[in-house]
């Protein structure tokens, strides 16, 4: 399924992702040799809640294309690292931030979250300040993680309404 | 006279550099291209003849092969094809060969005729301050290929490779 506008987008099935990207990379008329970005989006209302988005660039034809694939928590995406070597870090990022893992990925570790972190930060159900984020030095002389304590409750600003918002409704 | 006989093959300008990092000059580019294109035309026979992929590949490969066989040196080939340097053409031909081999292995043919690729056209106007990235002009063989594909498609989608 394509969409042509001032930015091209191609929605696809997860079975043929690797084949599709391989075709896009190698075919003479779609020489897409550069992968700019791989990111994910969380739509919690959908059944397959995540969408993994591959932003690609063709330097030969000076055009960009975006390939989107929908996935849920247990779907495993085929890694495109063999096609686009820069995708290694992006796939690790998608795994870390969303929990969408890859089959036979050469190196799937966490990147950009802390070492003992549980959970996947960019999912919509993890709150903005997290659960166990307060860390401070102890008499034990190390950094510990405790359940979060906030001095001020989370303020919600409703910018849609022009009237002054009161904190307790 | 002796000197002239020797220097005649050197009259075709020697290419100094391609200007692209990592892409070396290939001195016998014409022979390499002809061999690659003939190999491509051989390999594409394994694809069922009705497929848009096969028609597209045959169309532009035959066109490029014809141009390579007619012209003598690389500069004339480049100018006539309008597709960039001959080294880039060699890269493209090699990649296409790899792709054909993989397509034969994956076997995506046989999409049913009523499968329609849903194309959503979005004509929303772009605000004036946003730069539009218009791709450059395409080589004319591209339009030849597209024309051939649309001529031969039977009413369904001509390019049935996006699955």
Tab-separated table of C-alpha atoms in Angstrom:
chain	number	residue	atom	x	y	z
A	1	UNK	CA	0.000	0.000	0.000
A	2	UNK	CA	1.531	3.212	-1.080
A	3	UNK	CA	0.796	6.765	-0.466
A	4	UNK	CA	2.044	9.489	-2.757
A	5	UNK	CA	2.107	13.067	-1.568
A	6	UNK	CA	4.918	15.353	-0.617
A	7	UNK	CA	6.378	12.417	1.308
A	8	UNK	CA	6.117	8.824	0.150
A	9	UNK	CA	5.125	6.122	2.564
A	10	UNK	CA	4.827	2.407	2.002
A	11	UNK	CA	2.925	0.250	4.466
A	12	UNK	CA	3.826	-3.359	4.376
A	13	UNK	CA	3.384	-6.745	5.945
A	14	UNK	CA	5.992	-8.017	8.291
A	15	UNK	CA	6.622	-11.233	6.367
A	16	UNK	CA	8.353	-9.660	3.436
A	17	UNK	CA	10.162	-6.759	4.996
A	18	UNK	CA	13.670	-7.989	4.334
A	19	UNK	CA	12.832	-8.915	0.757
A	20	UNK	CA	11.229	-5.559	0.152
A	21	UNK	CA	14.190	-3.635	1.477
A	22	UNK	CA	16.574	-5.811	-0.480
A	23	UNK	CA	14.629	-5.089	-3.633
A	24	UNK	CA	14.612	-1.383	-2.892
A	25	UNK	CA	18.327	-1.429	-2.317
A	26	UNK	CA	19.435	-3.400	-5.333
A	27	UNK	CA	17.023	-2.683	-8.160
A	28	UNK	CA	18.334	-0.319	-10.778
A	29	UNK	CA	15.372	2.009	-10.676
A	30	UNK	CA	15.036	2.265	-6.937
A	31	UNK	CA	18.624	2.522	-5.754
A	32	UNK	CA	17.928	3.069	-2.096
A	33	UNK	CA	21.308	2.554	-0.548
A	34	UNK	CA	21.106	4.655	2.547
A	35	UNK	CA	18.963	4.042	5.574
A	36	UNK	CA	18.485	7.282	7.408
A	37	UNK	CA	16.579	6.169	10.438
A	38	UNK	CA	14.634	3.317	11.953
A	39	UNK	CA	12.218	4.315	14.623
A	40	UNK	CA	9.046	3.145	16.197
A	41	UNK	CA	5.692	4.569	17.128
A	42	UNK	CA	3.290	3.293	19.733
A	43	UNK	CA	-0.411	3.458	18.979
A	44	UNK	CA	-1.939	1.897	22.083
A	45	UNK	CA	-5.444	1.796	20.660
A	46	UNK	CA	-4.477	-0.495	17.817
A	47	UNK	CA	-4.242	-4.231	17.966
A	48	UNK	CA	-0.765	-4.295	16.543
A	49	UNK	CA	0.321	-1.414	18.584
A	50	UNK	CA	3.766	-0.601	17.359
A	51	UNK	CA	4.833	0.614	14.002
A	52	UNK	CA	8.422	0.342	13.007
A	53	UNK	CA	9.348	2.937	10.433
A	54	UNK	CA	12.302	2.730	8.106
A	55	UNK	CA	13.340	6.013	6.566
A	56	UNK	CA	15.367	5.405	3.445
A	57	UNK	CA	17.151	7.625	0.977
A	58	UNK	CA	18.159	7.053	-2.598
A	59	UNK	CA	21.176	9.171	-3.420
A	60	UNK	CA	21.075	8.173	-7.060
A	61	UNK	CA	17.556	9.436	-7.631
A	62	UNK	CA	17.438	11.970	-4.807
A	63	UNK	CA	14.269	10.703	-3.265
A	64	UNK	CA	13.201	9.402	0.079
A	65	UNK	CA	10.801	6.698	0.997
A	66	UNK	CA	9.409	5.549	4.278
A	67	UNK	CA	8.546	1.910	4.880
A	68	UNK	CA	6.208	1.249	7.768
A	69	UNK	CA	5.517	-2.070	9.344
A	70	UNK	CA	3.083	-2.826	12.121
A	71	UNK	CA	4.046	-5.060	14.984
A	72	UNK	CA	2.818	-5.980	18.430
A	73	UNK	CA	4.790	-6.862	21.529
A	74	UNK	CA	5.648	-10.366	20.475
A	75	UNK	CA	6.292	-9.880	16.795
A	76	UNK	CA	9.864	-10.292	15.769
A	77	UNK	CA	11.179	-8.277	12.879
A	78	UNK	CA	13.854	-9.543	10.564
A	79	UNK	CA	17.006	-7.510	10.999
A	80	UNK	CA	18.146	-5.469	8.056
A	81	UNK	CA	21.685	-5.108	9.284
A	82	UNK	CA	23.073	-7.175	6.442
A	83	UNK	CA	21.583	-4.725	3.978
A	84	UNK	CA	22.162	-1.469	5.802
A	85	UNK	CA	24.978	-1.727	8.310
A	86	UNK	CA	23.917	1.459	10.033
A	87	UNK	CA	20.694	-0.213	11.055
A	88	UNK	CA	22.402	-2.065	13.883
A	89	UNK	CA	22.103	0.757	16.349
A	90	UNK	CA	18.653	1.744	15.229
A	91	UNK	CA	17.340	-1.748	15.739
A	92	UNK	CA	18.867	-1.901	19.170
A	93	UNK	CA	17.195	1.395	19.903
A	94	UNK	CA	13.823	0.108	18.760
A	95	UNK	CA	14.277	-2.954	20.897
A	96	UNK	CA	15.275	-0.917	23.891
A	97	UNK	CA	12.658	1.755	23.634
A	98	UNK	CA	9.720	-0.345	22.507
A	99	UNK	CA	10.427	-3.978	23.021
A	100	UNK	CA	10.147	-5.024	19.388
A	101	UNK	CA	12.813	-7.641	19.033
A	102	UNK	CA	14.517	-9.149	16.002
A	103	UNK	CA	15.093	-12.690	14.894
A	104	UNK	CA	18.742	-13.626	14.593
A	105	UNK	CA	19.971	-10.194	15.263
A	106	UNK	CA	23.748	-10.217	15.522
A	107	UNK	CA	23.891	-7.907	18.474
A	108	UNK	CA	20.699	-7.048	20.325
A	109	UNK	CA	21.602	-5.280	23.507
A	110	UNK	CA	20.213	-2.330	25.290
A	111	UNK	CA	21.320	1.054	24.148
A	112	UNK	CA	20.396	4.360	25.787
A	113	UNK	CA	18.703	2.957	28.896
A	114	UNK	CA	20.433	2.248	32.120
A	115	UNK	CA	21.945	-1.149	32.850
A	116	UNK	CA	19.351	-2.586	35.161
A	117	UNK	CA	16.407	-0.855	33.642
A	118	UNK	CA	13.221	-2.810	33.306
A	119	UNK	CA	10.577	-1.778	30.902
A	120	UNK	CA	10.595	-0.034	27.596
A	121	UNK	CA	10.549	3.727	27.946
A	122	UNK	CA	8.871	4.959	24.816
A	123	UNK	CA	5.781	2.859	25.196
A	124	UNK	CA	2.797	4.917	26.100
A	125	UNK	CA	2.064	3.039	29.288
A	126	UNK	CA	5.319	3.900	30.961
A	127	UNK	CA	4.786	7.244	32.689
A	128	UNK	CA	6.913	10.234	31.927
A	129	UNK	CA	8.967	10.019	35.090
A	130	UNK	CA	9.136	6.240	35.250
A	131	UNK	CA	8.742	4.006	38.277
A	132	UNK	CA	12.117	3.541	39.947
A	133	UNK	CA	14.007	6.555	38.908
A	134	UNK	CA	15.166	8.248	42.071
A	135	UNK	CA	18.790	7.388	42.550
A	136	UNK	CA	21.008	8.809	45.200
A	137	UNK	CA	24.161	7.967	47.038
A	138	UNK	CA	23.816	5.914	50.184
A	139	UNK	CA	25.806	5.102	53.258
A	140	UNK	CA	26.538	2.046	51.185
A	141	UNK	CA	28.561	4.340	49.004
A	142	UNK	CA	26.871	3.462	45.778
A	143	UNK	CA	23.972	4.482	43.688
A	144	UNK	CA	20.732	2.713	44.486
A	145	UNK	CA	17.421	2.829	42.781
A	146	UNK	CA	14.350	3.445	44.842
A	147	UNK	CA	10.719	3.859	43.969
A	148	UNK	CA	10.072	7.330	42.828
A	149	UNK	CA	9.185	10.150	45.186
A	150	UNK	CA	8.055	13.370	43.691
A	151	UNK	CA	7.616	16.495	45.756
A	152	UNK	CA	5.000	17.932	43.426
A	153	UNK	CA	2.312	16.010	41.761
A	154	UNK	CA	2.354	15.843	38.041
A	155	UNK	CA	0.762	18.931	36.586
A	156	UNK	CA	-1.402	18.488	33.627
A	157	UNK	CA	-1.884	21.450	31.347
A	158	UNK	CA	-4.873	21.444	29.118
A	159	UNK	CA	-3.834	23.832	26.406
A	160	UNK	CA	-7.001	23.311	24.430
A	161	UNK	CA	-9.097	25.389	26.780
A	162	UNK	CA	-8.489	29.163	27.014
A	163	UNK	CA	-9.613	29.474	30.604
A	164	UNK	CA	-7.272	29.366	33.524
A	165	UNK	CA	-6.816	25.836	34.785
A	166	UNK	CA	-7.138	25.094	38.459
A	167	UNK	CA	-4.937	22.360	39.817
A	168	UNK	CA	-7.704	20.406	41.480
A	169	UNK	CA	-10.207	20.622	38.695
B	1	UNK	CA	53.020	6.685	-39.178
B	2	UNK	CA	54.184	4.091	-36.738
B	3	UNK	CA	53.473	6.442	-33.871
B	4	UNK	CA	50.045	7.162	-35.175
B	5	UNK	CA	49.142	3.481	-35.309
B	6	UNK	CA	50.168	3.051	-31.704
B	7	UNK	CA	48.526	6.175	-30.459
B	8	UNK	CA	45.165	5.511	-32.075
B	9	UNK	CA	43.812	3.251	-29.352
B	10	UNK	CA	45.017	5.833	-26.856
B	11	UNK	CA	42.972	8.526	-28.527
B	12	UNK	CA	39.961	7.563	-26.465
B	13	UNK	CA	40.427	9.709	-23.414
B	14	UNK	CA	41.671	7.897	-20.377
B	15	UNK	CA	39.481	8.586	-17.449
B	16	UNK	CA	41.417	9.987	-14.563
B	17	UNK	CA	38.993	9.493	-11.758
B	18	UNK	CA	35.357	8.877	-11.225
B	19	UNK	CA	35.062	11.596	-8.648
B	20	UNK	CA	33.319	9.228	-6.265
B	21	UNK	CA	35.075	7.946	-3.192
B	22	UNK	CA	35.601	4.207	-3.265
B	23	UNK	CA	34.680	3.751	-6.905
B	24	UNK	CA	37.730	3.004	-9.017
B	25	UNK	CA	38.055	3.675	-12.689
B	26	UNK	CA	37.406	0.602	-14.801
B	27	UNK	CA	39.404	0.919	-18.016
B	28	UNK	CA	37.564	-1.711	-20.035
B	29	UNK	CA	34.148	-0.610	-18.891
B	30	UNK	CA	32.479	-1.335	-22.193
B	31	UNK	CA	33.358	-5.032	-22.199
B	32	UNK	CA	32.453	-5.416	-18.552
B	33	UNK	CA	29.091	-3.783	-19.138
B	34	UNK	CA	28.319	-5.895	-22.180
B	35	UNK	CA	29.162	-9.099	-20.352
B	36	UNK	CA	27.103	-8.090	-17.324
B	37	UNK	CA	24.081	-7.151	-19.405
B	38	UNK	CA	24.197	-10.367	-21.406
B	39	UNK	CA	24.412	-12.321	-18.183
B	40	UNK	CA	21.434	-10.374	-16.824
B	41	UNK	CA	19.383	-11.158	-19.891
B	42	UNK	CA	20.247	-14.821	-19.473
B	43	UNK	CA	19.328	-14.932	-15.827
B	44	UNK	CA	16.057	-13.108	-16.231
B	45	UNK	CA	14.747	-15.977	-18.353
B	46	UNK	CA	14.066	-17.867	-15.164
B	47	UNK	CA	11.383	-15.392	-14.199
B	48	UNK	CA	7.887	-16.092	-15.591
B	49	UNK	CA	7.408	-14.011	-18.731
B	50	UNK	CA	4.284	-12.232	-17.635
B	51	UNK	CA	5.789	-10.457	-14.717
B	52	UNK	CA	6.308	-6.732	-14.690
B	53	UNK	CA	9.720	-7.223	-13.147
B	54	UNK	CA	10.932	-9.260	-16.065
B	55	UNK	CA	9.562	-6.827	-18.602
B	56	UNK	CA	11.148	-3.856	-16.843
B	57	UNK	CA	14.545	-5.495	-16.480
B	58	UNK	CA	14.582	-6.750	-20.047
B	59	UNK	CA	13.544	-3.370	-21.343
B	60	UNK	CA	16.236	-1.297	-19.768
B	61	UNK	CA	18.926	-3.969	-20.029
B	62	UNK	CA	18.343	-4.350	-23.742
B	63	UNK	CA	18.393	-0.618	-24.225
B	64	UNK	CA	21.640	-0.227	-22.324
B	65	UNK	CA	23.196	-3.213	-24.064
B	66	UNK	CA	22.319	-1.756	-27.434
B	67	UNK	CA	23.845	1.576	-26.522
B	68	UNK	CA	27.007	-0.069	-25.213
B	69	UNK	CA	27.440	-2.111	-28.338
B	70	UNK	CA	26.927	0.797	-30.648
B	71	UNK	CA	29.141	3.342	-28.997
B	72	UNK	CA	32.872	3.063	-28.890
B	73	UNK	CA	34.157	4.675	-25.752
B	74	UNK	CA	32.818	5.304	-22.309
B	75	UNK	CA	32.205	8.969	-22.793
B	76	UNK	CA	29.784	8.409	-25.619
B	77	UNK	CA	28.014	5.708	-23.614
B	78	UNK	CA	27.637	7.988	-20.650
B	79	UNK	CA	26.388	10.863	-22.689
B	80	UNK	CA	23.901	8.816	-24.619
B	81	UNK	CA	22.441	6.885	-21.725
B	82	UNK	CA	22.308	9.842	-19.378
B	83	UNK	CA	22.552	7.508	-16.404
B	84	UNK	CA	25.717	8.678	-14.688
B	85	UNK	CA	29.193	7.230	-15.006
B	86	UNK	CA	30.026	3.831	-16.443
B	87	UNK	CA	31.367	2.662	-13.109
B	88	UNK	CA	27.993	3.417	-11.572
B	89	UNK	CA	26.361	1.512	-14.396
B	90	UNK	CA	28.588	-1.447	-13.613
B	91	UNK	CA	27.549	-1.272	-9.963
B	92	UNK	CA	23.909	-1.151	-10.928
B	93	UNK	CA	24.273	-4.097	-13.266
B	94	UNK	CA	25.998	-6.161	-10.599
B	95	UNK	CA	23.344	-5.318	-8.037
B	96	UNK	CA	20.624	-6.196	-10.481
B	97	UNK	CA	22.220	-9.588	-11.027
B	98	UNK	CA	22.271	-10.191	-7.296
B	99	UNK	CA	18.681	-9.107	-7.078
B	100	UNK	CA	17.550	-11.438	-9.838
B	101	UNK	CA	19.199	-14.335	-8.090
B	102	UNK	CA	17.451	-13.453	-4.861
B	103	UNK	CA	14.102	-12.932	-6.536
B	104	UNK	CA	14.332	-16.335	-8.114
B	105	UNK	CA	15.108	-17.802	-4.741
B	106	UNK	CA	12.244	-16.031	-2.967
B	107	UNK	CA	9.762	-16.540	-5.740
B	108	UNK	CA	7.235	-13.736	-5.259
B	109	UNK	CA	5.444	-14.384	-8.540
B	110	UNK	CA	1.866	-15.318	-8.891
B	111	UNK	CA	0.045	-12.457	-7.239
B	112	UNK	CA	-3.672	-12.959	-7.938
B	113	UNK	CA	-5.126	-10.588	-10.473
B	114	UNK	CA	-7.550	-8.939	-8.120
B	115	UNK	CA	-4.868	-7.848	-5.704
B	116	UNK	CA	-4.800	-4.143	-5.753
B	117	UNK	CA	-2.131	-2.009	-4.238
B	118	UNK	CA	-3.978	0.709	-2.399
B	119	UNK	CA	-2.474	4.014	-3.402
B	120	UNK	CA	-3.560	6.944	-1.302
B	121	UNK	CA	-3.009	10.218	-3.037
B	122	UNK	CA	-2.618	13.106	-0.722
B	123	UNK	CA	-3.027	16.417	-2.470
B	124	UNK	CA	-2.873	18.579	0.605
B	125	UNK	CA	-0.983	21.734	-0.298
B	126	UNK	CA	2.412	22.183	1.245
B	127	UNK	CA	2.849	25.410	3.230
B	128	UNK	CA	5.028	27.918	1.482
B	129	UNK	CA	7.911	27.902	3.912
B	130	UNK	CA	8.502	24.148	3.592
B	131	UNK	CA	11.111	23.229	0.957
B	132	UNK	CA	9.954	20.577	-1.459
B	133	UNK	CA	12.564	18.030	-2.408
B	134	UNK	CA	11.872	17.440	-6.028
B	135	UNK	CA	13.985	14.623	-7.457
B	136	UNK	CA	16.044	15.489	-10.537
B	137	UNK	CA	15.079	14.671	-14.116
B	138	UNK	CA	15.073	10.956	-14.843
B	139	UNK	CA	16.901	9.372	-17.797
B	140	UNK	CA	14.758	8.769	-20.841
B	141	UNK	CA	15.126	4.993	-20.721
B	142	UNK	CA	13.178	5.108	-17.475
B	143	UNK	CA	10.186	6.493	-19.328
B	144	UNK	CA	10.644	3.925	-22.069
B	145	UNK	CA	10.523	1.165	-19.491
B	146	UNK	CA	7.489	2.575	-17.747
B	147	UNK	CA	5.749	2.973	-21.082
B	148	UNK	CA	6.401	-0.643	-21.960
B	149	UNK	CA	5.110	-1.808	-18.620
B	150	UNK	CA	1.880	0.111	-18.861
B	151	UNK	CA	1.339	-1.039	-22.400
B	152	UNK	CA	1.589	-4.676	-21.488
B	153	UNK	CA	-0.220	-4.722	-18.187
B	154	UNK	CA	-3.556	-6.477	-18.394
B	155	UNK	CA	-5.594	-4.128	-16.305
B	156	UNK	CA	-4.285	-5.210	-12.923
B	157	UNK	CA	-1.218	-3.698	-11.408
B	158	UNK	CA	1.615	-3.817	-13.874
B	159	UNK	CA	4.310	-4.041	-11.243
B	160	UNK	CA	3.415	-6.984	-9.148
B	161	UNK	CA	6.579	-7.163	-7.168
B	162	UNK	CA	5.575	-5.143	-4.125
B	163	UNK	CA	3.917	-7.808	-2.043
